[in-house]
Amino acid sequence: MTPLHDLNPDDLYEWTCIFETAVEFEAELVRGFLADADIPVQILSKKDSSYTSNVGHLSLIYVYVPVDKEAEAKAALESLDNKD
């Protein structure tokens, strides 16, 4: 599988973004939930540590899964939303 270090969000081969946020702990919660469901998951953070902003392109955090696991991951996240 392709490592996610130093890549742009649109340049990931065979991985797809299923969730984006500006809050690190949200991304980690999603990562943990998907990992517990045995879905491979990676986080790509574009958060600039020089700034404390949670707004704009310098603060986005992306959660990626392999393309062949996209439907399974989205269904898992939807089931989590439907439990409310």
PDB file of N, CA, C and O in Angstrom:
ATOM      1  N   MET A   1       0.834  -1.178   0.000  1.00  0.00           N
ATOM      2  CA  MET A   1       0.000   0.000   0.000  1.00  0.00           C
ATOM      3  C   MET A   1       0.879   1.242   0.000  1.00  0.00           C
ATOM      4  O   MET A   1       1.967   1.240   0.546  1.00  0.00           O
ATOM      5  N   THR A   2       0.366   2.295  -0.566  1.00  0.00           N
ATOM      6  CA  THR A   2       1.109   3.539  -0.687  1.00  0.00           C
ATOM      7  C   THR A   2       1.172   4.277   0.643  1.00  0.00           C
ATOM      8  O   THR A   2       0.156   4.501   1.272  1.00  0.00           O
ATOM      9  N   PRO A   3       2.394   4.650   1.091  1.00  0.00           N
ATOM     10  CA  PRO A   3       2.463   5.465   2.309  1.00  0.00           C
ATOM     11  C   PRO A   3       1.912   6.858   2.033  1.00  0.00           C
ATOM     12  O   PRO A   3       1.961   7.350   0.908  1.00  0.00           O
ATOM     13  N   LEU A   4       1.415   7.499   3.040  1.00  0.00           N
ATOM     14  CA  LEU A   4       0.737   8.775   2.858  1.00  0.00           C
ATOM     15  C   LEU A   4       1.599   9.984   3.194  1.00  0.00           C
ATOM     16  O   LEU A   4       1.127  11.103   3.150  1.00  0.00           O
ATOM     17  N   HIS A   5       2.859   9.784   3.512  1.00  0.00           N
ATOM     18  CA  HIS A   5       3.713  10.893   3.892  1.00  0.00           C
ATOM     19  C   HIS A   5       4.026  11.793   2.700  1.00  0.00           C
ATOM     20  O   HIS A   5       4.330  11.322   1.612  1.00  0.00           O
ATOM     21  N   ASP A   6       3.946  13.089   2.908  1.00  0.00           N
ATOM     22  CA  ASP A   6       4.321  14.105   1.929  1.00  0.00           C
ATOM     23  C   ASP A   6       3.519  14.055   0.630  1.00  0.00           C
ATOM     24  O   ASP A   6       4.013  14.424  -0.425  1.00  0.00           O
ATOM     25  N   LEU A   7       2.288  13.614   0.676  1.00  0.00           N
ATOM     26  CA  LEU A   7       1.441  13.579  -0.516  1.00  0.00           C
ATOM     27  C   LEU A   7       0.332  14.608  -0.400  1.00  0.00           C
ATOM     28  O   LEU A   7      -0.111  14.940   0.689  1.00  0.00           O
ATOM     29  N   ASN A   8      -0.117  15.084  -1.538  1.00  0.00           N
ATOM     30  CA  ASN A   8      -1.281  15.964  -1.581  1.00  0.00           C
ATOM     31  C   ASN A   8      -2.534  15.103  -1.502  1.00  0.00           C
ATOM     32  O   ASN A   8      -2.536  13.964  -1.967  1.00  0.00           O
ATOM     33  N   PRO A   9      -3.617  15.616  -0.955  1.00  0.00           N
ATOM     34  CA  PRO A   9      -4.836  14.815  -0.804  1.00  0.00           C
ATOM     35  C   PRO A   9      -5.351  14.219  -2.112  1.00  0.00           C
ATOM     36  O   PRO A   9      -5.918  13.136  -2.097  1.00  0.00           O
ATOM     37  N   ASP A  10      -5.149  14.879  -3.233  1.00  0.00           N
ATOM     38  CA  ASP A  10      -5.666  14.374  -4.496  1.00  0.00           C
ATOM     39  C   ASP A  10      -4.703  13.436  -5.211  1.00  0.00           C
ATOM     40  O   ASP A  10      -5.031  12.898  -6.259  1.00  0.00           O
ATOM     41  N   ASP A  11      -3.499  13.232  -4.673  1.00  0.00           N
ATOM     42  CA  ASP A  11      -2.471  12.446  -5.344  1.00  0.00           C
ATOM     43  C   ASP A  11      -2.320  11.033  -4.807  1.00  0.00           C
ATOM     44  O   ASP A  11      -1.332  10.378  -5.075  1.00  0.00           O
ATOM     45  N   LEU A  12      -3.258  10.558  -4.041  1.00  0.00           N
ATOM     46  CA  LEU A  12      -3.120   9.253  -3.422  1.00  0.00           C
ATOM     47  C   LEU A  12      -3.686   8.169  -4.325  1.00  0.00           C
ATOM     48  O   LEU A  12      -4.876   8.143  -4.620  1.00  0.00           O
ATOM     49  N   TYR A  13      -2.834   7.259  -4.728  1.00  0.00           N
ATOM     50  CA  TYR A  13      -3.223   6.188  -5.630  1.00  0.00           C
ATOM     51  C   TYR A  13      -3.802   5.035  -4.821  1.00  0.00           C
ATOM     52  O   TYR A  13      -3.178   4.554  -3.881  1.00  0.00           O
ATOM     53  N   GLU A  14      -4.976   4.593  -5.199  1.00  0.00           N
ATOM     54  CA  GLU A  14      -5.684   3.474  -4.593  1.00  0.00           C
ATOM     55  C   GLU A  14      -6.171   3.747  -3.170  1.00  0.00           C
ATOM     56  O   GLU A  14      -6.506   2.834  -2.438  1.00  0.00           O
ATOM     57  N   TRP A  15      -6.178   5.006  -2.735  1.00  0.00           N
ATOM     58  CA  TRP A  15      -6.755   5.418  -1.463  1.00  0.00           C
ATOM     59  C   TRP A  15      -7.765   6.517  -1.751  1.00  0.00           C
ATOM     60  O   TRP A  15      -7.602   7.273  -2.699  1.00  0.00           O
ATOM     61  N   THR A  16      -8.801   6.591  -0.956  1.00  0.00           N
ATOM     62  CA  THR A  16      -9.803   7.625  -1.142  1.00  0.00           C
ATOM     63  C   THR A  16     -10.142   8.273   0.200  1.00  0.00           C
ATOM     64  O   THR A  16     -10.171   7.603   1.229  1.00  0.00           O
ATOM     65  N   CYS A  17     -10.384   9.559   0.144  1.00  0.00           N
ATOM     66  CA  CYS A  17     -10.733  10.308   1.355  1.00  0.00           C
ATOM     67  C   CYS A  17     -12.213  10.106   1.650  1.00  0.00           C
ATOM     68  O   CYS A  17     -13.059  10.322   0.790  1.00  0.00           O
ATOM     69  N   ILE A  18     -12.507   9.686   2.872  1.00  0.00           N
ATOM     70  CA  ILE A  18     -13.909   9.485   3.248  1.00  0.00           C
ATOM     71  C   ILE A  18     -14.363  10.443   4.336  1.00  0.00           C
ATOM     72  O   ILE A  18     -15.547  10.485   4.658  1.00  0.00           O
ATOM     73  N   PHE A  19     -13.418  11.197   4.896  1.00  0.00           N
ATOM     74  CA  PHE A  19     -13.776  12.113   5.977  1.00  0.00           C
ATOM     75  C   PHE A  19     -12.729  13.202   6.057  1.00  0.00           C
ATOM     76  O   PHE A  19     -11.540  12.927   5.906  1.00  0.00           O
ATOM     77  N   GLU A  20     -13.177  14.435   6.255  1.00  0.00           N
ATOM     78  CA  GLU A  20     -12.227  15.519   6.486  1.00  0.00           C
ATOM     79  C   GLU A  20     -12.749  16.413   7.592  1.00  0.00           C
ATOM     80  O   GLU A  20     -13.952  16.567   7.770  1.00  0.00           O
ATOM     81  N   THR A  21     -11.808  16.956   8.340  1.00  0.00           N
ATOM     82  CA  THR A  21     -12.138  17.766   9.495  1.00  0.00           C
ATOM     83  C   THR A  21     -10.988  18.720   9.776  1.00  0.00           C
ATOM     84  O   THR A  21      -9.908  18.567   9.224  1.00  0.00           O
ATOM     85  N   ALA A  22     -11.218  19.660  10.650  1.00  0.00           N
ATOM     86  CA  ALA A  22     -10.152  20.543  11.122  1.00  0.00           C
ATOM     87  C   ALA A  22      -9.798  20.221  12.570  1.00  0.00           C
ATOM     88  O   ALA A  22      -8.945  20.862  13.153  1.00  0.00           O
ATOM     89  N   VAL A  23     -10.442  19.199  13.124  1.00  0.00           N
ATOM     90  CA  VAL A  23     -10.246  18.837  14.523  1.00  0.00           C
ATOM     91  C   VAL A  23      -9.530  17.484  14.592  1.00  0.00           C
ATOM     92  O   VAL A  23     -10.070  16.469  14.135  1.00  0.00           O
ATOM     93  N   GLU A  24      -8.333  17.478  15.161  1.00  0.00           N
ATOM     94  CA  GLU A  24      -7.515  16.261  15.196  1.00  0.00           C
ATOM     95  C   GLU A  24      -8.210  15.112  15.901  1.00  0.00           C
ATOM     96  O   GLU A  24      -8.154  13.970  15.439  1.00  0.00           O
ATOM     97  N   PHE A  25      -8.864  15.397  17.003  1.00  0.00           N
ATOM     98  CA  PHE A  25      -9.459  14.291  17.742  1.00  0.00           C
ATOM     99  C   PHE A  25     -10.623  13.657  16.994  1.00  0.00           C
ATOM    100  O   PHE A  25     -10.866  12.459  17.127  1.00  0.00           O
ATOM    101  N   GLU A  26     -11.347  14.410  16.167  1.00  0.00           N
ATOM    102  CA  GLU A  26     -12.402  13.823  15.329  1.00  0.00           C
ATOM    103  C   GLU A  26     -11.796  12.825  14.344  1.00  0.00           C
ATOM    104  O   GLU A  26     -12.323  11.732  14.153  1.00  0.00           O
ATOM    105  N   ALA A  27     -10.699  13.223  13.705  1.00  0.00           N
ATOM    106  CA  ALA A  27     -10.029  12.335  12.754  1.00  0.00           C
ATOM    107  C   ALA A  27      -9.541  11.072  13.456  1.00  0.00           C
ATOM    108  O   ALA A  27      -9.670   9.959  12.921  1.00  0.00           O
ATOM    109  N   GLU A  28      -9.010  11.207  14.660  1.00  0.00           N
ATOM    110  CA  GLU A  28      -8.529  10.048  15.407  1.00  0.00           C
ATOM    111  C   GLU A  28      -9.675   9.137  15.833  1.00  0.00           C
ATOM    112  O   GLU A  28      -9.533   7.913  15.845  1.00  0.00           O
ATOM    113  N   LEU A  29     -10.821   9.721  16.184  1.00  0.00           N
ATOM    114  CA  LEU A  29     -11.991   8.901  16.527  1.00  0.00           C
ATOM    115  C   LEU A  29     -12.459   8.085  15.322  1.00  0.00           C
ATOM    116  O   LEU A  29     -12.768   6.899  15.441  1.00  0.00           O
ATOM    117  N   VAL A  30     -12.520   8.729  14.160  1.00  0.00           N
ATOM    118  CA  VAL A  30     -12.915   8.022  12.935  1.00  0.00           C
ATOM    119  C   VAL A  30     -11.904   6.934  12.617  1.00  0.00           C
ATOM    120  O   VAL A  30     -12.264   5.797  12.293  1.00  0.00           O
ATOM    121  N   ARG A  31     -10.606   7.262  12.727  1.00  0.00           N
ATOM    122  CA  ARG A  31      -9.562   6.278  12.458  1.00  0.00           C
ATOM    123  C   ARG A  31      -9.722   5.072  13.382  1.00  0.00           C
ATOM    124  O   ARG A  31      -9.683   3.924  12.942  1.00  0.00           O
ATOM    125  N   GLY A  32      -9.909   5.319  14.657  1.00  0.00           N
ATOM    126  CA  GLY A  32     -10.062   4.228  15.610  1.00  0.00           C
ATOM    127  C   GLY A  32     -11.294   3.383  15.345  1.00  0.00           C
ATOM    128  O   GLY A  32     -11.246   2.151  15.423  1.00  0.00           O
ATOM    129  N   PHE A  33     -12.396   4.029  15.027  1.00  0.00           N
ATOM    130  CA  PHE A  33     -13.638   3.309  14.727  1.00  0.00           C
ATOM    131  C   PHE A  33     -13.463   2.398  13.517  1.00  0.00           C
ATOM    132  O   PHE A  33     -13.843   1.229  13.541  1.00  0.00           O
ATOM    133  N   LEU A  34     -12.858   2.929  12.448  1.00  0.00           N
ATOM    134  CA  LEU A  34     -12.653   2.128  11.239  1.00  0.00           C
ATOM    135  C   LEU A  34     -11.625   1.026  11.466  1.00  0.00           C
ATOM    136  O   LEU A  34     -11.792  -0.096  10.964  1.00  0.00           O
ATOM    137  N   ALA A  35     -10.579   1.316  12.212  1.00  0.00           N
ATOM    138  CA  ALA A  35      -9.574   0.296  12.506  1.00  0.00           C
ATOM    139  C   ALA A  35     -10.197  -0.846  13.310  1.00  0.00           C
ATOM    140  O   ALA A  35      -9.885  -2.025  13.075  1.00  0.00           O
ATOM    141  N   ASP A  36     -11.089  -0.525  14.243  1.00  0.00           N
ATOM    142  CA  ASP A  36     -11.786  -1.554  15.016  1.00  0.00           C
ATOM    143  C   ASP A  36     -12.684  -2.415  14.127  1.00  0.00           C
ATOM    144  O   ASP A  36     -12.979  -3.559  14.463  1.00  0.00           O
ATOM    145  N   ALA A  37     -13.125  -1.853  13.001  1.00  0.00           N
ATOM    146  CA  ALA A  37     -13.942  -2.598  12.038  1.00  0.00           C
ATOM    147  C   ALA A  37     -13.068  -3.313  11.015  1.00  0.00           C
ATOM    148  O   ALA A  37     -13.557  -3.783   9.984  1.00  0.00           O
ATOM    149  N   ASP A  38     -11.759  -3.395  11.282  1.00  0.00           N
ATOM    150  CA  ASP A  38     -10.787  -4.067  10.402  1.00  0.00           C
ATOM    151  C   ASP A  38     -10.709  -3.447   9.015  1.00  0.00           C
ATOM    152  O   ASP A  38     -10.518  -4.135   8.020  1.00  0.00           O
ATOM    153  N   ILE A  39     -10.879  -2.136   8.950  1.00  0.00           N
ATOM    154  CA  ILE A  39     -10.730  -1.393   7.699  1.00  0.00           C
ATOM    155  C   ILE A  39      -9.406  -0.643   7.777  1.00  0.00           C
ATOM    156  O   ILE A  39      -9.199   0.140   8.712  1.00  0.00           O
ATOM    157  N   PRO A  40      -8.489  -0.887   6.830  1.00  0.00           N
ATOM    158  CA  PRO A  40      -7.230  -0.141   6.842  1.00  0.00           C
ATOM    159  C   PRO A  40      -7.512   1.350   6.720  1.00  0.00           C
ATOM    160  O   PRO A  40      -8.370   1.772   5.937  1.00  0.00           O
ATOM    161  N   VAL A  41      -6.823   2.150   7.487  1.00  0.00           N
ATOM    162  CA  VAL A  41      -7.104   3.589   7.515  1.00  0.00           C
ATOM    163  C   VAL A  41      -5.814   4.358   7.769  1.00  0.00           C
ATOM    164  O   VAL A  41      -4.934   3.889   8.487  1.00  0.00           O
ATOM    165  N   GLN A  42      -5.707   5.521   7.136  1.00  0.00           N
ATOM    166  CA  GLN A  42      -4.570   6.409   7.320  1.00  0.00           C
ATOM    167  C   GLN A  42      -5.095   7.829   7.475  1.00  0.00           C
ATOM    168  O   GLN A  42      -6.130   8.183   6.925  1.00  0.00           O
ATOM    169  N   ILE A  43      -4.340   8.626   8.201  1.00  0.00           N
ATOM    170  CA  ILE A  43      -4.674  10.043   8.360  1.00  0.00           C
ATOM    171  C   ILE A  43      -3.605  10.867   7.670  1.00  0.00           C
ATOM    172  O   ILE A  43      -2.412  10.613   7.840  1.00  0.00           O
ATOM    173  N   LEU A  44      -4.046  11.828   6.892  1.00  0.00           N
ATOM    174  CA  LEU A  44      -3.152  12.790   6.260  1.00  0.00           C
ATOM    175  C   LEU A  44      -3.508  14.154   6.828  1.00  0.00           C
ATOM    176  O   LEU A  44      -4.595  14.674   6.577  1.00  0.00           O
ATOM    177  N   SER A  45      -2.608  14.712   7.615  1.00  0.00           N
ATOM    178  CA  SER A  45      -2.868  15.997   8.245  1.00  0.00           C
ATOM    179  C   SER A  45      -2.130  17.097   7.498  1.00  0.00           C
ATOM    180  O   SER A  45      -0.933  17.010   7.274  1.00  0.00           O
ATOM    181  N   LYS A  46      -2.860  18.111   7.122  1.00  0.00           N
ATOM    182  CA  LYS A  46      -2.279  19.299   6.506  1.00  0.00           C
ATOM    183  C   LYS A  46      -2.269  20.451   7.506  1.00  0.00           C
ATOM    184  O   LYS A  46      -2.053  21.589   7.146  1.00  0.00           O
ATOM    185  N   LYS A  47      -2.484  20.130   8.787  1.00  0.00           N
ATOM    186  CA  LYS A  47      -2.510  21.141   9.836  1.00  0.00           C
ATOM    187  C   LYS A  47      -1.101  21.703  10.012  1.00  0.00           C
ATOM    188  O   LYS A  47      -0.140  20.977  10.196  1.00  0.00           O
ATOM    189  N   ASP A  48      -0.998  22.995   9.924  1.00  0.00           N
ATOM    190  CA  ASP A  48       0.280  23.682  10.088  1.00  0.00           C
ATOM    191  C   ASP A  48       0.482  23.943  11.577  1.00  0.00           C
ATOM    192  O   ASP A  48      -0.275  24.698  12.189  1.00  0.00           O
ATOM    193  N   SER A  49       1.507  23.348  12.143  1.00  0.00           N
ATOM    194  CA  SER A  49       1.725  23.478  13.583  1.00  0.00           C
ATOM    195  C   SER A  49       2.179  24.880  13.994  1.00  0.00           C
ATOM    196  O   SER A  49       2.208  25.206  15.173  1.00  0.00           O
ATOM    197  N   SER A  50       2.527  25.718  13.019  1.00  0.00           N
ATOM    198  CA  SER A  50       2.932  27.095  13.329  1.00  0.00           C
ATOM    199  C   SER A  50       1.743  27.976  13.693  1.00  0.00           C
ATOM    200  O   SER A  50       1.905  29.037  14.273  1.00  0.00           O
ATOM    201  N   TYR A  51       0.550  27.528  13.302  1.00  0.00           N
ATOM    202  CA  TYR A  51      -0.658  28.315  13.532  1.00  0.00           C
ATOM    203  C   TYR A  51      -1.647  27.506  14.355  1.00  0.00           C
ATOM    204  O   TYR A  51      -1.703  26.292  14.257  1.00  0.00           O
ATOM    205  N   THR A  52      -2.448  28.184  15.134  1.00  0.00           N
ATOM    206  CA  THR A  52      -3.456  27.493  15.937  1.00  0.00           C
ATOM    207  C   THR A  52      -4.833  27.531  15.275  1.00  0.00           C
ATOM    208  O   THR A  52      -5.812  27.148  15.883  1.00  0.00           O
ATOM    209  N   SER A  53      -4.893  27.963  14.045  1.00  0.00           N
ATOM    210  CA  SER A  53      -6.157  28.114  13.337  1.00  0.00           C
ATOM    211  C   SER A  53      -6.776  26.767  12.995  1.00  0.00           C
ATOM    212  O   SER A  53      -6.082  25.808  12.659  1.00  0.00           O
ATOM    213  N   ASN A  54      -8.103  26.697  13.073  1.00  0.00           N
ATOM    214  CA  ASN A  54      -8.855  25.536  12.616  1.00  0.00           C
ATOM    215  C   ASN A  54      -9.676  25.884  11.388  1.00  0.00           C
ATOM    216  O   ASN A  54     -10.686  25.261  11.115  1.00  0.00           O
ATOM    217  N   VAL A  55      -9.234  26.889  10.635  1.00  0.00           N
ATOM    218  CA  VAL A  55      -9.977  27.369   9.483  1.00  0.00           C
ATOM    219  C   VAL A  55      -9.055  27.390   8.275  1.00  0.00           C
ATOM    220  O   VAL A  55      -7.893  27.762   8.372  1.00  0.00           O
ATOM    221  N   GLY A  56      -9.581  26.995   7.126  1.00  0.00           N
ATOM    222  CA  GLY A  56      -8.824  27.102   5.888  1.00  0.00           C
ATOM    223  C   GLY A  56      -8.002  25.868   5.566  1.00  0.00           C
ATOM    224  O   GLY A  56      -8.014  24.867   6.275  1.00  0.00           O
ATOM    225  N   HIS A  57      -7.278  25.956   4.455  1.00  0.00           N
ATOM    226  CA  HIS A  57      -6.520  24.818   3.944  1.00  0.00           C
ATOM    227  C   HIS A  57      -5.320  24.439   4.815  1.00  0.00           C
ATOM    228  O   HIS A  57      -4.798  23.341   4.694  1.00  0.00           O
ATOM    229  N   LEU A  58      -4.883  25.325   5.685  1.00  0.00           N
ATOM    230  CA  LEU A  58      -3.757  25.007   6.561  1.00  0.00           C
ATOM    231  C   LEU A  58      -4.156  24.172   7.758  1.00  0.00           C
ATOM    232  O   LEU A  58      -3.327  23.819   8.580  1.00  0.00           O
ATOM    233  N   SER A  59      -5.431  23.852   7.861  1.00  0.00           N
ATOM    234  CA  SER A  59      -5.882  23.139   9.052  1.00  0.00           C
ATOM    235  C   SER A  59      -6.615  21.831   8.753  1.00  0.00           C
ATOM    236  O   SER A  59      -7.109  21.198   9.672  1.00  0.00           O
ATOM    237  N   LEU A  60      -6.681  21.408   7.510  1.00  0.00           N
ATOM    238  CA  LEU A  60      -7.484  20.235   7.184  1.00  0.00           C
ATOM    239  C   LEU A  60      -6.756  18.930   7.506  1.00  0.00           C
ATOM    240  O   LEU A  60      -5.551  18.801   7.320  1.00  0.00           O
ATOM    241  N   ILE A  61      -7.538  17.970   7.971  1.00  0.00           N
ATOM    242  CA  ILE A  61      -7.058  16.633   8.275  1.00  0.00           C
ATOM    243  C   ILE A  61      -7.966  15.672   7.517  1.00  0.00           C
ATOM    244  O   ILE A  61      -9.188  15.762   7.598  1.00  0.00           O
ATOM    245  N   TYR A  62      -7.358  14.763   6.754  1.00  0.00           N
ATOM    246  CA  TYR A  62      -8.095  13.847   5.894  1.00  0.00           C
ATOM    247  C   TYR A  62      -7.960  12.419   6.412  1.00  0.00           C
ATOM    248  O   TYR A  62      -6.876  12.003   6.819  1.00  0.00           O
ATOM    249  N   VAL A  63      -9.052  11.658   6.342  1.00  0.00           N
ATOM    250  CA  VAL A  63      -9.036  10.242   6.702  1.00  0.00           C
ATOM    251  C   VAL A  63      -9.229   9.445   5.409  1.00  0.00           C
ATOM    252  O   VAL A  63     -10.196   9.658   4.680  1.00  0.00           O
ATOM    253  N   TYR A  64      -8.274   8.557   5.142  1.00  0.00           N
ATOM    254  CA  TYR A  64      -8.267   7.777   3.904  1.00  0.00           C
ATOM    255  C   TYR A  64      -8.421   6.294   4.184  1.00  0.00           C
ATOM    256  O   TYR A  64      -7.926   5.791   5.196  1.00  0.00           O
ATOM    257  N   VAL A  65      -9.091   5.620   3.250  1.00  0.00           N
ATOM    258  CA  VAL A  65      -9.179   4.164   3.249  1.00  0.00           C
ATOM    259  C   VAL A  65      -8.858   3.685   1.835  1.00  0.00           C
ATOM    260  O   VAL A  65      -8.962   4.454   0.874  1.00  0.00           O
ATOM    261  N   PRO A  66      -8.467   2.417   1.672  1.00  0.00           N
ATOM    262  CA  PRO A  66      -8.253   1.898   0.320  1.00  0.00           C
ATOM    263  C   PRO A  66      -9.546   1.993  -0.496  1.00  0.00           C
ATOM    264  O   PRO A  66     -10.645   1.863   0.048  1.00  0.00           O
ATOM    265  N   VAL A  67      -9.405   2.217  -1.782  1.00  0.00           N
ATOM    266  CA  VAL A  67     -10.565   2.384  -2.666  1.00  0.00           C
ATOM    267  C   VAL A  67     -11.519   1.202  -2.547  1.00  0.00           C
ATOM    268  O   VAL A  67     -12.739   1.389  -2.513  1.00  0.00           O
ATOM    269  N   ASP A  68     -10.994  -0.010  -2.439  1.00  0.00           N
ATOM    270  CA  ASP A  68     -11.868  -1.181  -2.372  1.00  0.00           C
ATOM    271  C   ASP A  68     -12.601  -1.319  -1.034  1.00  0.00           C
ATOM    272  O   ASP A  68     -13.485  -2.151  -0.883  1.00  0.00           O
ATOM    273  N   LYS A  69     -12.258  -0.489  -0.054  1.00  0.00           N
ATOM    274  CA  LYS A  69     -12.936  -0.494   1.247  1.00  0.00           C
ATOM    275  C   LYS A  69     -13.825   0.731   1.451  1.00  0.00           C
ATOM    276  O   LYS A  69     -14.416   0.913   2.516  1.00  0.00           O
ATOM    277  N   GLU A  70     -13.932   1.579   0.412  1.00  0.00           N
ATOM    278  CA  GLU A  70     -14.684   2.833   0.543  1.00  0.00           C
ATOM    279  C   GLU A  70     -16.135   2.602   0.949  1.00  0.00           C
ATOM    280  O   GLU A  70     -16.633   3.231   1.887  1.00  0.00           O
ATOM    281  N   ALA A  71     -16.843   1.726   0.255  1.00  0.00           N
ATOM    282  CA  ALA A  71     -18.262   1.493   0.549  1.00  0.00           C
ATOM    283  C   ALA A  71     -18.440   0.950   1.967  1.00  0.00           C
ATOM    284  O   ALA A  71     -19.342   1.379   2.698  1.00  0.00           O
ATOM    285  N   GLU A  72     -17.585   0.031   2.363  1.00  0.00           N
ATOM    286  CA  GLU A  72     -17.659  -0.546   3.709  1.00  0.00           C
ATOM    287  C   GLU A  72     -17.410   0.523   4.786  1.00  0.00           C
ATOM    288  O   GLU A  72     -18.114   0.580   5.792  1.00  0.00           O
ATOM    289  N   ALA A  73     -16.432   1.385   4.541  1.00  0.00           N
ATOM    290  CA  ALA A  73     -16.104   2.444   5.506  1.00  0.00           C
ATOM    291  C   ALA A  73     -17.236   3.461   5.604  1.00  0.00           C
ATOM    292  O   ALA A  73     -17.609   3.871   6.708  1.00  0.00           O
ATOM    293  N   LYS A  74     -17.783   3.862   4.470  1.00  0.00           N
ATOM    294  CA  LYS A  74     -18.884   4.827   4.490  1.00  0.00           C
ATOM    295  C   LYS A  74     -20.108   4.242   5.181  1.00  0.00           C
ATOM    296  O   LYS A  74     -20.798   4.931   5.925  1.00  0.00           O
ATOM    297  N   ALA A  75     -20.385   2.962   4.934  1.00  0.00           N
ATOM    298  CA  ALA A  75     -21.520   2.312   5.586  1.00  0.00           C
ATOM    299  C   ALA A  75     -21.301   2.250   7.100  1.00  0.00           C
ATOM    300  O   ALA A  75     -22.240   2.470   7.877  1.00  0.00           O
ATOM    301  N   ALA A  76     -20.077   1.975   7.519  1.00  0.00           N
ATOM    302  CA  ALA A  76     -19.769   1.930   8.949  1.00  0.00           C
ATOM    303  C   ALA A  76     -19.975   3.306   9.584  1.00  0.00           C
ATOM    304  O   ALA A  76     -20.561   3.410  10.667  1.00  0.00           O
ATOM    305  N   LEU A  77     -19.525   4.361   8.910  1.00  0.00           N
ATOM    306  CA  LEU A  77     -19.708   5.708   9.451  1.00  0.00           C
ATOM    307  C   LEU A  77     -21.173   6.114   9.458  1.00  0.00           C
ATOM    308  O   LEU A  77     -21.638   6.771  10.389  1.00  0.00           O
ATOM    309  N   GLU A  78     -21.930   5.712   8.438  1.00  0.00           N
ATOM    310  CA  GLU A  78     -23.375   6.011   8.411  1.00  0.00           C
ATOM    311  C   GLU A  78     -24.085   5.305   9.550  1.00  0.00           C
ATOM    312  O   GLU A  78     -24.989   5.871  10.161  1.00  0.00           O
ATOM    313  N   SER A  79     -23.698   4.059   9.821  1.00  0.00           N
ATOM    314  CA  SER A  79     -24.348   3.334  10.922  1.00  0.00           C
ATOM    315  C   SER A  79     -24.064   4.014  12.250  1.00  0.00           C
ATOM    316  O   SER A  79     -24.902   4.021  13.138  1.00  0.00           O
ATOM    317  N   LEU A  80     -22.895   4.613  12.358  1.00  0.00           N
ATOM    318  CA  LEU A  80     -22.555   5.364  13.574  1.00  0.00           C
ATOM    319  C   LEU A  80     -23.425   6.615  13.680  1.00  0.00           C
ATOM    320  O   LEU A  80     -23.932   6.920  14.757  1.00  0.00           O
ATOM    321  N   ASP A  81     -23.643   7.315  12.567  1.00  0.00           N
ATOM    322  CA  ASP A  81     -24.505   8.498  12.558  1.00  0.00           C
ATOM    323  C   ASP A  81     -25.946   8.150  12.876  1.00  0.00           C
ATOM    324  O   ASP A  81     -26.647   8.925  13.528  1.00  0.00           O
ATOM    325  N   ASN A  82     -26.400   6.999  12.425  1.00  0.00           N
ATOM    326  CA  ASN A  82     -27.799   6.602  12.625  1.00  0.00           C
ATOM    327  C   ASN A  82     -28.110   6.146  14.038  1.00  0.00           C
ATOM    328  O   ASN A  82     -29.265   5.979  14.403  1.00  0.00           O
ATOM    329  N   LYS A  83     -27.083   5.951  14.862  1.00  0.00           N
ATOM    330  CA  LYS A  83     -27.310   5.528  16.248  1.00  0.00           C
ATOM    331  C   LYS A  83     -27.739   6.682  17.139  1.00  0.00           C
ATOM    332  O   LYS A  83     -28.116   6.481  18.263  1.00  0.00           O
ATOM    333  N   ASP A  84     -27.680   7.908  16.626  1.00  0.00           N
ATOM    334  CA  ASP A  84     -28.041   9.083  17.442  1.00  0.00           C
ATOM    335  C   ASP A  84     -29.497   9.131  17.742  1.00  0.00           C
ATOM    336  O   ASP A  84     -30.421   8.961  17.262  1.00  0.00           O
TER     337      ASP A  84
END
